[in-house]
Amino acid sequence: MMYRLLADAVMVAHFAFLAYLAVGGFLAWRWRRTIWAHLAVAAWGLVSVVTGVECPLSLAEDWARRRAGLEGLPASGFIDHYIEGVIYPEEYTNLARLGVAVLVLFSYVGYVLRRQ
């Protein structure tokens, strides 16, 4: 039971992380210091997409699920399991990535313009 709750908590944290990746730059418009945290998150997102390195949150959820006696995450990972084919069709993966990149870049442009 405890491992199942841990797996669910990690899943929720992972969704929150991805949401912050997409729109966290806009928070820096109000709270300027958060730009540094968002830069780190955006860099991690870019590295994970480009290199395919597995996210520690995916590893943690997979571990907790298996300890709870559940099926682990598929080898393709968190996004493929929970998002692709669920929130948007798999054939739009590159478009979704482009959309997130545009959101991040727009938030950074807005951050710079509001700072001046």
PDB file of C-alpha atoms in Angstrom:
ATOM      1  CA  MET A   1       0.000   0.000   0.000  1.00  0.00           C
ATOM      2  CA  MET A   2       2.775   2.420   0.934  1.00  0.00           C
ATOM      3  CA  TYR A   3       4.700   1.793  -2.297  1.00  0.00           C
ATOM      4  CA  ARG A   4       1.524   2.331  -4.309  1.00  0.00           C
ATOM      5  CA  LEU A   5       1.020   5.714  -2.629  1.00  0.00           C
ATOM      6  CA  LEU A   6       4.663   6.561  -3.262  1.00  0.00           C
ATOM      7  CA  ALA A   7       4.309   5.638  -6.944  1.00  0.00           C
ATOM      8  CA  ASP A   8       1.203   7.813  -7.226  1.00  0.00           C
ATOM      9  CA  ALA A   9       2.933  10.713  -5.466  1.00  0.00           C
ATOM     10  CA  VAL A  10       5.897  10.481  -7.829  1.00  0.00           C
ATOM     11  CA  MET A  11       3.524  10.401 -10.802  1.00  0.00           C
ATOM     12  CA  VAL A  12       1.793  13.574  -9.574  1.00  0.00           C
ATOM     13  CA  ALA A  13       5.172  15.229  -8.981  1.00  0.00           C
ATOM     14  CA  HIS A  14       6.211  14.253 -12.506  1.00  0.00           C
ATOM     15  CA  PHE A  15       3.094  15.844 -14.001  1.00  0.00           C
ATOM     16  CA  ALA A  16       3.757  18.966 -11.918  1.00  0.00           C
ATOM     17  CA  PHE A  17       7.348  19.023 -13.160  1.00  0.00           C
ATOM     18  CA  LEU A  18       6.183  18.827 -16.774  1.00  0.00           C
ATOM     19  CA  ALA A  19       3.582  21.541 -16.208  1.00  0.00           C
ATOM     20  CA  TYR A  20       6.273  23.752 -14.672  1.00  0.00           C
ATOM     21  CA  LEU A  21       8.496  23.021 -17.660  1.00  0.00           C
ATOM     22  CA  ALA A  22       5.792  24.235 -20.032  1.00  0.00           C
ATOM     23  CA  VAL A  23       4.530  27.316 -18.195  1.00  0.00           C
ATOM     24  CA  GLY A  24       6.924  27.978 -15.322  1.00  0.00           C
ATOM     25  CA  GLY A  25       8.699  30.725 -17.232  1.00  0.00           C
ATOM     26  CA  PHE A  26       5.551  32.808 -16.933  1.00  0.00           C
ATOM     27  CA  LEU A  27       5.824  32.609 -13.131  1.00  0.00           C
ATOM     28  CA  ALA A  28       9.123  34.466 -13.445  1.00  0.00           C
ATOM     29  CA  TRP A  29       7.198  37.434 -14.825  1.00  0.00           C
ATOM     30  CA  ARG A  30       5.830  37.875 -11.301  1.00  0.00           C
ATOM     31  CA  TRP A  31       8.520  36.228  -9.169  1.00  0.00           C
ATOM     32  CA  ARG A  32      11.775  37.029 -10.941  1.00  0.00           C
ATOM     33  CA  ARG A  33      14.010  34.699  -8.941  1.00  0.00           C
ATOM     34  CA  THR A  34      12.113  31.657 -10.190  1.00  0.00           C
ATOM     35  CA  ILE A  35      13.719  32.129 -13.603  1.00  0.00           C
ATOM     36  CA  TRP A  36      16.795  30.247 -12.353  1.00  0.00           C
ATOM     37  CA  ALA A  37      14.762  27.228 -11.342  1.00  0.00           C
ATOM     38  CA  HIS A  38      12.944  27.307 -14.658  1.00  0.00           C
ATOM     39  CA  LEU A  39      16.197  27.559 -16.611  1.00  0.00           C
ATOM     40  CA  ALA A  40      17.389  24.399 -14.847  1.00  0.00           C
ATOM     41  CA  VAL A  41      14.111  22.590 -15.557  1.00  0.00           C
ATOM     42  CA  ALA A  42      14.112  23.694 -19.213  1.00  0.00           C
ATOM     43  CA  ALA A  43      17.736  22.585 -19.601  1.00  0.00           C
ATOM     44  CA  TRP A  44      16.885  19.185 -18.143  1.00  0.00           C
ATOM     45  CA  GLY A  45      13.904  18.884 -20.488  1.00  0.00           C
ATOM     46  CA  LEU A  46      16.065  19.719 -23.491  1.00  0.00           C
ATOM     47  CA  VAL A  47      18.791  17.276 -22.458  1.00  0.00           C
ATOM     48  CA  SER A  48      16.294  14.477 -21.876  1.00  0.00           C
ATOM     49  CA  VAL A  49      14.624  15.000 -25.259  1.00  0.00           C
ATOM     50  CA  VAL A  50      17.877  15.304 -27.192  1.00  0.00           C
ATOM     51  CA  THR A  51      19.844  12.516 -25.480  1.00  0.00           C
ATOM     52  CA  GLY A  52      17.005  10.245 -24.373  1.00  0.00           C
ATOM     53  CA  VAL A  53      18.402  10.023 -20.830  1.00  0.00           C
ATOM     54  CA  GLU A  54      15.833   8.584 -18.458  1.00  0.00           C
ATOM     55  CA  CYS A  55      14.310  10.908 -15.895  1.00  0.00           C
ATOM     56  CA  PRO A  56      14.965  10.078 -12.231  1.00  0.00           C
ATOM     57  CA  LEU A  57      11.249  10.580 -11.538  1.00  0.00           C
ATOM     58  CA  SER A  58      10.435   7.846 -14.050  1.00  0.00           C
ATOM     59  CA  LEU A  59      12.931   5.555 -12.371  1.00  0.00           C
ATOM     60  CA  ALA A  60      11.483   6.324  -8.931  1.00  0.00           C
ATOM     61  CA  GLU A  61       7.912   5.689 -10.048  1.00  0.00           C
ATOM     62  CA  ASP A  62       8.875   2.474 -11.810  1.00  0.00           C
ATOM     63  CA  TRP A  63      10.703   1.262  -8.697  1.00  0.00           C
ATOM     64  CA  ALA A  64       7.780   2.068  -6.404  1.00  0.00           C
ATOM     65  CA  ARG A  65       5.259   0.456  -8.753  1.00  0.00           C
ATOM     66  CA  ARG A  66       7.261  -2.752  -8.919  1.00  0.00           C
ATOM     67  CA  ARG A  67       7.704  -2.817  -5.119  1.00  0.00           C
ATOM     68  CA  ALA A  68       3.925  -2.440  -4.816  1.00  0.00           C
ATOM     69  CA  GLY A  69       3.478  -5.531  -6.984  1.00  0.00           C
ATOM     70  CA  LEU A  70       2.244  -3.539  -9.967  1.00  0.00           C
ATOM     71  CA  GLU A  71       3.470  -3.549 -13.512  1.00  0.00           C
ATOM     72  CA  GLY A  72       6.303  -1.062 -13.935  1.00  0.00           C
ATOM     73  CA  LEU A  73       6.418   1.733 -16.448  1.00  0.00           C
ATOM     74  CA  PRO A  74       7.089   0.607 -19.996  1.00  0.00           C
ATOM     75  CA  ALA A  75      10.654   0.993 -21.273  1.00  0.00           C
ATOM     76  CA  SER A  76       9.505   3.982 -23.311  1.00  0.00           C
ATOM     77  CA  GLY A  77       8.930   5.933 -20.086  1.00  0.00           C
ATOM     78  CA  PHE A  78       6.541   8.301 -18.377  1.00  0.00           C
ATOM     79  CA  ILE A  79       5.547  10.520 -21.289  1.00  0.00           C
ATOM     80  CA  ASP A  80       4.854   7.610 -23.594  1.00  0.00           C
ATOM     81  CA  HIS A  81       2.778   5.887 -20.913  1.00  0.00           C
ATOM     82  CA  TYR A  82       0.716   8.786 -19.537  1.00  0.00           C
ATOM     83  CA  ILE A  83       0.729  11.503 -22.193  1.00  0.00           C
ATOM     84  CA  GLU A  84       1.396  10.322 -25.749  1.00  0.00           C
ATOM     85  CA  GLY A  85      -1.654   8.606 -27.128  1.00  0.00           C
ATOM     86  CA  VAL A  86      -3.676   9.760 -24.110  1.00  0.00           C
ATOM     87  CA  ILE A  87      -3.579  13.560 -24.161  1.00  0.00           C
ATOM     88  CA  TYR A  88      -2.533  13.866 -27.800  1.00  0.00           C
ATOM     89  CA  PRO A  89      -2.031  11.322 -30.588  1.00  0.00           C
ATOM     90  CA  GLU A  90       1.475   9.893 -30.869  1.00  0.00           C
ATOM     91  CA  GLU A  91       1.946  11.276 -34.369  1.00  0.00           C
ATOM     92  CA  TYR A  92       1.819  14.799 -32.908  1.00  0.00           C
ATOM     93  CA  THR A  93       4.752  14.299 -30.532  1.00  0.00           C
ATOM     94  CA  ASN A  94       7.059  16.653 -32.415  1.00  0.00           C
ATOM     95  CA  LEU A  95       4.315  19.256 -32.662  1.00  0.00           C
ATOM     96  CA  ALA A  96       3.701  19.003 -28.910  1.00  0.00           C
ATOM     97  CA  ARG A  97       7.432  19.415 -28.248  1.00  0.00           C
ATOM     98  CA  LEU A  98       7.507  22.424 -30.550  1.00  0.00           C
ATOM     99  CA  GLY A  99       4.512  23.895 -28.725  1.00  0.00           C
ATOM    100  CA  VAL A 100       6.254  23.551 -25.368  1.00  0.00           C
ATOM    101  CA  ALA A 101       9.441  25.086 -26.803  1.00  0.00           C
ATOM    102  CA  VAL A 102       7.436  28.037 -28.155  1.00  0.00           C
ATOM    103  CA  LEU A 103       5.751  28.528 -24.768  1.00  0.00           C
ATOM    104  CA  VAL A 104       9.109  28.506 -22.998  1.00  0.00           C
ATOM    105  CA  LEU A 105      10.702  30.902 -25.489  1.00  0.00           C
ATOM    106  CA  PHE A 106       7.688  33.230 -25.330  1.00  0.00           C
ATOM    107  CA  SER A 107       7.844  33.241 -21.538  1.00  0.00           C
ATOM    108  CA  TYR A 108      11.551  34.144 -21.675  1.00  0.00           C
ATOM    109  CA  VAL A 109      10.968  36.948 -24.167  1.00  0.00           C
ATOM    110  CA  GLY A 110       8.206  38.282 -21.937  1.00  0.00           C
ATOM    111  CA  TYR A 111      10.481  37.986 -18.914  1.00  0.00           C
ATOM    112  CA  VAL A 112      13.187  40.062 -20.605  1.00  0.00           C
ATOM    113  CA  LEU A 113      10.716  42.677 -21.892  1.00  0.00           C
ATOM    114  CA  ARG A 114       9.027  43.036 -18.491  1.00  0.00           C
ATOM    115  CA  ARG A 115      12.383  43.355 -16.790  1.00  0.00           C
ATOM    116  CA  GLN A 116      13.372  46.391 -18.859  1.00  0.00           C
TER     117      GLN A 116
END
